PDB file of C-alpha atoms in Angstrom:
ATOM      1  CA  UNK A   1       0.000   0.000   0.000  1.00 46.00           C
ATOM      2  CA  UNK A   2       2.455   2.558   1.046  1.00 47.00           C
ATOM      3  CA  UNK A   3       4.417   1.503  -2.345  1.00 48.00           C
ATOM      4  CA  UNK A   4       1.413   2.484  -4.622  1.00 41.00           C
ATOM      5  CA  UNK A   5       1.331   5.669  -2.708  1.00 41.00           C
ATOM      6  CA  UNK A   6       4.613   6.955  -3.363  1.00 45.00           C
ATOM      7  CA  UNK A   7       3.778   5.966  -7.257  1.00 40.00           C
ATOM      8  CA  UNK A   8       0.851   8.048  -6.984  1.00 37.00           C
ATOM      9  CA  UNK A   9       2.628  11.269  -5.102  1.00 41.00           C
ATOM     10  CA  UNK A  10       5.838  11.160  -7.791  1.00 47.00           C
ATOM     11  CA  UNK A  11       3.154  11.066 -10.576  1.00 44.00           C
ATOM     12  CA  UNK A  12       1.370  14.352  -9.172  1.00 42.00           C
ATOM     13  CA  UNK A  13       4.731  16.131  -8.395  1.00 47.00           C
ATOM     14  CA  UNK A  14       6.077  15.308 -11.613  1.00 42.00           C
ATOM     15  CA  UNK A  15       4.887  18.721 -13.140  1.00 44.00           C
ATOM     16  CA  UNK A  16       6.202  20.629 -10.688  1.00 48.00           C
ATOM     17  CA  UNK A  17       9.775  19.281 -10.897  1.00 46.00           C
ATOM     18  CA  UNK A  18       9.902  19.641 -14.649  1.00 41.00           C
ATOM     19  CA  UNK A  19       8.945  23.120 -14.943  1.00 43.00           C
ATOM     20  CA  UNK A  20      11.411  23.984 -11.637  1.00 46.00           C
ATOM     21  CA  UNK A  21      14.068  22.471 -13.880  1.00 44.00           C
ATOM     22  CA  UNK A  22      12.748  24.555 -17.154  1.00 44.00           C
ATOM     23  CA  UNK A  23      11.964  21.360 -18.988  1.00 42.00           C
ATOM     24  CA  UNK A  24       8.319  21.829 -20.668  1.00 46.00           C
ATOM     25  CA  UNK A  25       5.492  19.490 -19.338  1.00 41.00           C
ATOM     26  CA  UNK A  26       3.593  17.819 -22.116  1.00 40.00           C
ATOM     27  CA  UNK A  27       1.228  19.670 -23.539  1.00 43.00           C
ATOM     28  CA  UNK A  28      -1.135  18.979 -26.297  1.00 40.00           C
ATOM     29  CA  UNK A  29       0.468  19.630 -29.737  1.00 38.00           C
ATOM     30  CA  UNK A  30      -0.975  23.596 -30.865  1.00 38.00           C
ATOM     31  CA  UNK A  31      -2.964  23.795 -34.508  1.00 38.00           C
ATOM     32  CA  UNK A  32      -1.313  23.937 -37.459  1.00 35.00           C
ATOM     33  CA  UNK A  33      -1.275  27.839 -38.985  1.00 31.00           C
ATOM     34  CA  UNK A  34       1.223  27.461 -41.533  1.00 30.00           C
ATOM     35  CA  UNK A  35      -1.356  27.743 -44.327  1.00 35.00           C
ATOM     36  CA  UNK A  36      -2.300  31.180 -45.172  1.00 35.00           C
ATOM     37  CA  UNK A  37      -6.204  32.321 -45.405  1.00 36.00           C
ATOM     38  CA  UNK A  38      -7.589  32.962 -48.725  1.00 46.00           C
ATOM     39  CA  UNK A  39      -8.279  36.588 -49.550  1.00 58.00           C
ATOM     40  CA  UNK A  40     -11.375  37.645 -48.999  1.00 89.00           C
ATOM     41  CA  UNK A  41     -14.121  39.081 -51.517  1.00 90.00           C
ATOM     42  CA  UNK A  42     -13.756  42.487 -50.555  1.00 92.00           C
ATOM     43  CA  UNK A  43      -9.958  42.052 -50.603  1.00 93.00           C
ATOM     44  CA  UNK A  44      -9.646  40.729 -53.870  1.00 94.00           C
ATOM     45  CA  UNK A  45     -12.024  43.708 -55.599  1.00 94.00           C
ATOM     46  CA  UNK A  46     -10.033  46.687 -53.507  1.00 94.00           C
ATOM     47  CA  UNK A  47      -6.589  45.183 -55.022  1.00 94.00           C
ATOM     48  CA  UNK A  48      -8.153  44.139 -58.476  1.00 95.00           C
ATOM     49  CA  UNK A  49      -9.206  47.504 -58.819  1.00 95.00           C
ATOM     50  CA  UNK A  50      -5.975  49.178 -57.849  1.00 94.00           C
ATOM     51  CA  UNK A  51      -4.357  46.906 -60.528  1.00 94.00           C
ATOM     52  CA  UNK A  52      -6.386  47.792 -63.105  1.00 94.00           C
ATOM     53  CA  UNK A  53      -5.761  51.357 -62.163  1.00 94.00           C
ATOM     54  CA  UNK A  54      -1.957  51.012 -62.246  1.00 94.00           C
ATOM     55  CA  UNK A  55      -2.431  48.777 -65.863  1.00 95.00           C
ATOM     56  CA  UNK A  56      -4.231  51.710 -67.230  1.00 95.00           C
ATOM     57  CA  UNK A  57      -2.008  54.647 -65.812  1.00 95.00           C
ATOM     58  CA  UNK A  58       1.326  53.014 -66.942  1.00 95.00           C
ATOM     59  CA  UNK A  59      -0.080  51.922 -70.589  1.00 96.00           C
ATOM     60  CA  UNK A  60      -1.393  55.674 -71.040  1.00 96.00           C
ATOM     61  CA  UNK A  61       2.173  56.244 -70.268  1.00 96.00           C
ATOM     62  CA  UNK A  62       3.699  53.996 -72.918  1.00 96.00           C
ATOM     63  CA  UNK A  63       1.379  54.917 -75.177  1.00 96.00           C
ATOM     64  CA  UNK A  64       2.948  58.576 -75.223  1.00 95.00           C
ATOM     65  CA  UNK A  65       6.596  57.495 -74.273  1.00 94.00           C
ATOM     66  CA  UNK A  66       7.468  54.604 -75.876  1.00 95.00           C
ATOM     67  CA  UNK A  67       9.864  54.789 -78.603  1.00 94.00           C
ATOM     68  CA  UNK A  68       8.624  51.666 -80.488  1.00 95.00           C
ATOM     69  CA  UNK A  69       5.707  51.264 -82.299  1.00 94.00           C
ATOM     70  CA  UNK A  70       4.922  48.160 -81.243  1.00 94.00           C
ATOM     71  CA  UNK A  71       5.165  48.810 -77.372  1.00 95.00           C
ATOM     72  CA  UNK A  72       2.871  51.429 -78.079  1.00 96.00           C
ATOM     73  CA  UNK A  73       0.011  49.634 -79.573  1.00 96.00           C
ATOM     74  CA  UNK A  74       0.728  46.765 -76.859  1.00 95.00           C
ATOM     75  CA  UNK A  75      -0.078  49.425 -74.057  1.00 96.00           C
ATOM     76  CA  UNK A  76      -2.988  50.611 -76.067  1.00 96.00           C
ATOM     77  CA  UNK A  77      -4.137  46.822 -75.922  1.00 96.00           C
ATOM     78  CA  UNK A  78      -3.729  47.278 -72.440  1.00 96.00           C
ATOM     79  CA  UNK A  79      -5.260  49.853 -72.026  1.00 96.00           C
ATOM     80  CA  UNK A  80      -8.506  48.958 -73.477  1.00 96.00           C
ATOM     81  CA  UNK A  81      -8.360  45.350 -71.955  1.00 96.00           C
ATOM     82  CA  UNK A  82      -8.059  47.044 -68.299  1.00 96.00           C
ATOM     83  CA  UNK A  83     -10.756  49.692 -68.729  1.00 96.00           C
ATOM     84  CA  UNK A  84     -12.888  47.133 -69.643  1.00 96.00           C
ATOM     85  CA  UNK A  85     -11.791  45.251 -66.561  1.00 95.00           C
ATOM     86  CA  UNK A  86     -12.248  48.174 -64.545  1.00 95.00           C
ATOM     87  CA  UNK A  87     -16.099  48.789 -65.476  1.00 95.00           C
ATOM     88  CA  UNK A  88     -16.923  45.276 -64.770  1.00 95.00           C
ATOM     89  CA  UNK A  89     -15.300  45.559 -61.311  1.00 94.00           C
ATOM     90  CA  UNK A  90     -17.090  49.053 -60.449  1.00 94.00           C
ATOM     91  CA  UNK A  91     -20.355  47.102 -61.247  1.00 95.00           C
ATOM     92  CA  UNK A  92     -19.898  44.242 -59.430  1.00 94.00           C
ATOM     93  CA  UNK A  93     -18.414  46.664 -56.357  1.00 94.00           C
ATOM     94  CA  UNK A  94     -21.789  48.555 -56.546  1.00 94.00           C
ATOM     95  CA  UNK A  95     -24.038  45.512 -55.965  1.00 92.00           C
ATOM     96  CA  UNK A  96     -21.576  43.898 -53.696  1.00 92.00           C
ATOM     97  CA  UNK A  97     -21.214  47.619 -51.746  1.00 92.00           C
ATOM     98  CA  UNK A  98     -18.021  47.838 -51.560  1.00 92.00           C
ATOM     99  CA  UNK A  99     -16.445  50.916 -52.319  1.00 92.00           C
ATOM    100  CA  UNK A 100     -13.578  50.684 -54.607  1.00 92.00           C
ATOM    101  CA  UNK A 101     -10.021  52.457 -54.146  1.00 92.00           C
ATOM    102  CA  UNK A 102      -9.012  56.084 -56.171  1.00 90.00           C
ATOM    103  CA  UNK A 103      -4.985  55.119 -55.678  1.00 91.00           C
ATOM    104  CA  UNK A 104      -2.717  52.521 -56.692  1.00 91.00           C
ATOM    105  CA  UNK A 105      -1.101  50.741 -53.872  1.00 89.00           C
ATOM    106  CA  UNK A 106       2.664  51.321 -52.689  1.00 90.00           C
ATOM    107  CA  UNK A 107       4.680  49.138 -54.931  1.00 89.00           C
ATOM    108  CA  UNK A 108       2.516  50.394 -57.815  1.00 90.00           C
ATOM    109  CA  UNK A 109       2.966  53.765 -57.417  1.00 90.00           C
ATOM    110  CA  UNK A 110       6.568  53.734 -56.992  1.00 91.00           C
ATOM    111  CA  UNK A 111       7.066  52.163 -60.305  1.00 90.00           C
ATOM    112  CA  UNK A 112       4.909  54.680 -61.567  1.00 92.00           C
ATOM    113  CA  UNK A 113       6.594  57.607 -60.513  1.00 92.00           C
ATOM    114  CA  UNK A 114      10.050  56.066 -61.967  1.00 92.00           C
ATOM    115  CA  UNK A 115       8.180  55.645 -65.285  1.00 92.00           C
ATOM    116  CA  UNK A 116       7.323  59.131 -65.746  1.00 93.00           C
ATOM    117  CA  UNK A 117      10.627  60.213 -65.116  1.00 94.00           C
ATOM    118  CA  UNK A 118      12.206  57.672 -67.621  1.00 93.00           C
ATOM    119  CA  UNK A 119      12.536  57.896 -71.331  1.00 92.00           C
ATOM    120  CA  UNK A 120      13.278  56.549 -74.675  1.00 93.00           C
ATOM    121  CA  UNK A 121      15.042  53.078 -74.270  1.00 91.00           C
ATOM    122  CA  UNK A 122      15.281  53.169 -70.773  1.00 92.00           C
ATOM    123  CA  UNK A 123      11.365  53.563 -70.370  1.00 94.00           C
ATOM    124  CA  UNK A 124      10.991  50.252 -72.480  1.00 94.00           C
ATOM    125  CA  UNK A 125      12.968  48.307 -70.601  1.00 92.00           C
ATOM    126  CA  UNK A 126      10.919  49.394 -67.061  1.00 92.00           C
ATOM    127  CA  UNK A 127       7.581  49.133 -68.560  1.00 94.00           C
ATOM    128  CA  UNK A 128       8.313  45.666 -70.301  1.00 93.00           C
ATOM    129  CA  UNK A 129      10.238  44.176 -67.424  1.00 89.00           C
ATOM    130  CA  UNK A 130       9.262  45.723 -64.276  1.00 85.00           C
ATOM    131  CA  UNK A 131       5.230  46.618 -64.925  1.00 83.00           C
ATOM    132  CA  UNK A 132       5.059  44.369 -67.646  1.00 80.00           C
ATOM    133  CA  UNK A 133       6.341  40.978 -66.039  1.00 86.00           C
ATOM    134  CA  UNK A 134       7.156  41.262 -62.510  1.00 82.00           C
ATOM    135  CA  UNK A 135       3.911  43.426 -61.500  1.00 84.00           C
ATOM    136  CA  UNK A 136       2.106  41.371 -63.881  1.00 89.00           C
ATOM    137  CA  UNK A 137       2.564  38.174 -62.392  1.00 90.00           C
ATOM    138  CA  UNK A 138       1.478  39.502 -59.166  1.00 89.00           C
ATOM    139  CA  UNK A 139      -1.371  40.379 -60.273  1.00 92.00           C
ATOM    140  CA  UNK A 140      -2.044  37.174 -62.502  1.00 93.00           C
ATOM    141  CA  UNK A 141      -1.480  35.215 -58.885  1.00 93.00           C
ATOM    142  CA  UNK A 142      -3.993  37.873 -56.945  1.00 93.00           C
ATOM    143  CA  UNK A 143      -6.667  36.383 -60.484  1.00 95.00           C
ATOM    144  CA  UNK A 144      -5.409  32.968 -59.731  1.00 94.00           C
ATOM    145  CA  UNK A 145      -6.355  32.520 -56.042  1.00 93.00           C
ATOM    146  CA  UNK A 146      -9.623  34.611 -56.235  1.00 94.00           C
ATOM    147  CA  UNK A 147     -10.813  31.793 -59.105  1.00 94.00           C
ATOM    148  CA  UNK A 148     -11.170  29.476 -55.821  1.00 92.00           C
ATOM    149  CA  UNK A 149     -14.071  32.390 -54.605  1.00 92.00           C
ATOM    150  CA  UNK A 150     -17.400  30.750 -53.569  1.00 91.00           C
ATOM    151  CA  UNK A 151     -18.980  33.804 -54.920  1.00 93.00           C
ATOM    152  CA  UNK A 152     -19.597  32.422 -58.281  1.00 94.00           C
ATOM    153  CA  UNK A 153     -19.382  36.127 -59.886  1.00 94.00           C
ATOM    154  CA  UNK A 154     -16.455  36.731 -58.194  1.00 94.00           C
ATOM    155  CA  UNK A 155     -14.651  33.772 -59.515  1.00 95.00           C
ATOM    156  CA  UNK A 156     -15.950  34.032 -62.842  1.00 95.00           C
ATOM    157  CA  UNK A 157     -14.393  37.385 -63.406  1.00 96.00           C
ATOM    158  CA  UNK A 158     -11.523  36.183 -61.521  1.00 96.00           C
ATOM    159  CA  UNK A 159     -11.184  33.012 -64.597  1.00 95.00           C
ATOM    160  CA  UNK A 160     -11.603  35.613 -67.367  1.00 95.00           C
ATOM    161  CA  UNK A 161      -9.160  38.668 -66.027  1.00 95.00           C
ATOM    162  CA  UNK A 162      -6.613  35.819 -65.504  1.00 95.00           C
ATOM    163  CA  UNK A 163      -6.878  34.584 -69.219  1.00 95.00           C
ATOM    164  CA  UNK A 164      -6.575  38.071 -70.253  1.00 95.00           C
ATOM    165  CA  UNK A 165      -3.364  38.938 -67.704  1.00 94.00           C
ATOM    166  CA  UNK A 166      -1.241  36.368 -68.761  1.00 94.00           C
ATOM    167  CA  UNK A 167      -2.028  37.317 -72.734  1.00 94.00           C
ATOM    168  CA  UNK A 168      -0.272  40.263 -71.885  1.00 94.00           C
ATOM    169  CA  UNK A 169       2.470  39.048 -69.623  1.00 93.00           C
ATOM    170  CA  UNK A 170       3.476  36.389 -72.636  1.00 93.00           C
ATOM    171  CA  UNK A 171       3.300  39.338 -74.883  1.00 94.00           C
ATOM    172  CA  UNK A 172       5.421  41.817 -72.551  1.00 93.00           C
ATOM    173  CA  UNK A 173       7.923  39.112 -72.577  1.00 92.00           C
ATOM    174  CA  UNK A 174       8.112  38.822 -76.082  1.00 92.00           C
ATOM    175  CA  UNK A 175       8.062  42.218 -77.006  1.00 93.00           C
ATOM    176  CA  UNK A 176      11.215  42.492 -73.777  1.00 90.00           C
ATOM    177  CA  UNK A 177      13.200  39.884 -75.959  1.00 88.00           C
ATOM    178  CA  UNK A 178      12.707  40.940 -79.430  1.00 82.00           C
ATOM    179  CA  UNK A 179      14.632  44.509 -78.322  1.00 69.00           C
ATOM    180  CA  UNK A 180      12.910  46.319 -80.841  1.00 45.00           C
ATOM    181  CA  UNK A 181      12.707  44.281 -83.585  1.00 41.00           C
ATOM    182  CA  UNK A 182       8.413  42.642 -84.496  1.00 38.00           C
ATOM    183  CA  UNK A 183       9.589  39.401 -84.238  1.00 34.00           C
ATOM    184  CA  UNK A 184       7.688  37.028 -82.266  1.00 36.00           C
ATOM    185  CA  UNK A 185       7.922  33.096 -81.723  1.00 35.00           C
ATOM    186  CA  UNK A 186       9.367  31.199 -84.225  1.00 33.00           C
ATOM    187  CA  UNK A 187      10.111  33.958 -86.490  1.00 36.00           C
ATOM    188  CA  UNK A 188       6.730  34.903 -86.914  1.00 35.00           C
ATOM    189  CA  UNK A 189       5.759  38.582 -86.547  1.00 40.00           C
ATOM    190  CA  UNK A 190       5.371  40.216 -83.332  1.00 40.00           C
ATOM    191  CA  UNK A 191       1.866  40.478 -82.408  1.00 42.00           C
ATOM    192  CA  UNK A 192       2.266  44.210 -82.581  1.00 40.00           C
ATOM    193  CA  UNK A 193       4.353  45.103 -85.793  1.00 37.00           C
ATOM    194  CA  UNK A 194       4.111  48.779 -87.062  1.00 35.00           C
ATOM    195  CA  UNK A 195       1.683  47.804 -89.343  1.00 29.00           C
ATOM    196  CA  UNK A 196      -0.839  45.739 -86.920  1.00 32.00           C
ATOM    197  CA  UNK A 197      -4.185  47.505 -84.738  1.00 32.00           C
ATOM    198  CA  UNK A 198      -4.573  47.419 -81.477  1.00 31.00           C
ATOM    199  CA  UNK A 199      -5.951  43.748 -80.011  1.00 31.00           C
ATOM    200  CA  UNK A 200      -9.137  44.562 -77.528  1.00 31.00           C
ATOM    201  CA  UNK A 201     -10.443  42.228 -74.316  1.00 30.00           C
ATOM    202  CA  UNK A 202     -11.458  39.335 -77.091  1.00 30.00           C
ATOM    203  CA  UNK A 203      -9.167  36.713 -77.315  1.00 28.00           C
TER     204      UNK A 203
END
């Protein structure tokens, strides 16, 4: 008897030993947070919207700076796609009530501001590479993880703006590689040579 009672009294002051000697008592294991929360619905339109804002106020940018004719008429492309992007956003905003940003966010402004300071081949090389591939693929992975939405409108336009971002990330790339010259895959033509009109949101 008085064995089983000094079993039971180690047991209890087990505890109290370990944590005098700074070793942790077992404790049940915490939950797993490692994976990040989807954006939310509201989320996704505010920073939707302030791309499409940023796509629009670089392109009109190109579209007056650009040296080549072909970067041009890929910003006016753009352009068009985005504004068209942009009035199906404010729509869906309105009946959602959410009201929608009037500035770009940090990073966007910043590159921006060094595009309207740049110029000639210098400007190409920021708005192909820097807004046209590394901002763009931002915002084709902000498109990517809204198409999981349970609002079905939400991730419909999510599936469609996607289709139409990378379009003109491939495109950027191209035009970023050819250097000037309308060559595109294969040796075929760039998909904006001199002679070629602007492409709209079809495709």
């Amino acid at each position: 008897m008085r064995r089983v009672i000094a079993v039971l009294v180690s047991a209890l002051c087990l505890p109290a030993a370990m944590a005098q000697e700074g070793v942790d008592a077992p404790r049940t294991a915490p939950p797993d947070t490692t994976q990040q929360s989807p954006v939310t619905d509201r989320a996704f339109i505010l920073n939707a919207a302030q791309a499409t804002m940023a796509e629009i106020e670089m392109g009109e940018m190109a579209k007056r700076r650009s040296p080549r004719a072909d970067v041009q008429q890929f910003a006016t492309a753009v352009v068009v796609d985005h504004r068209a992007l942009r009035k199906a956003l404010w729509s869906m905003a309105v009946r959602k009530r959410i009201p929608l940003p009037d500035e770009m966010d940090a990073i966007q402004h910043r590159l921006a501001t060094s595009l309207s300071r740049a110029s000639g081949a210098g400007f190409d090389t920021l708005y192909l590479n820097d807004a046209g591939v590394a901002v763009r693929q931002r915002t084709k992975a902000l498109f990517e993880a809204a198409m999981a939405s349970g609002d079905p409108e939400i991730a419909a336009f999510a599936r469609d703006a996607a289709v139409i971002v990378q379009r003109h990330l491939d495109t950027a790339r191209q035009l970023a590689e050819v250097g000037g010259e309308p060559v595109g895959p294969s040796g075929a033509r760039s998909p904006f040579p001199a002679a070629a009109g602007p492409v709209g949101i079809a495709g």
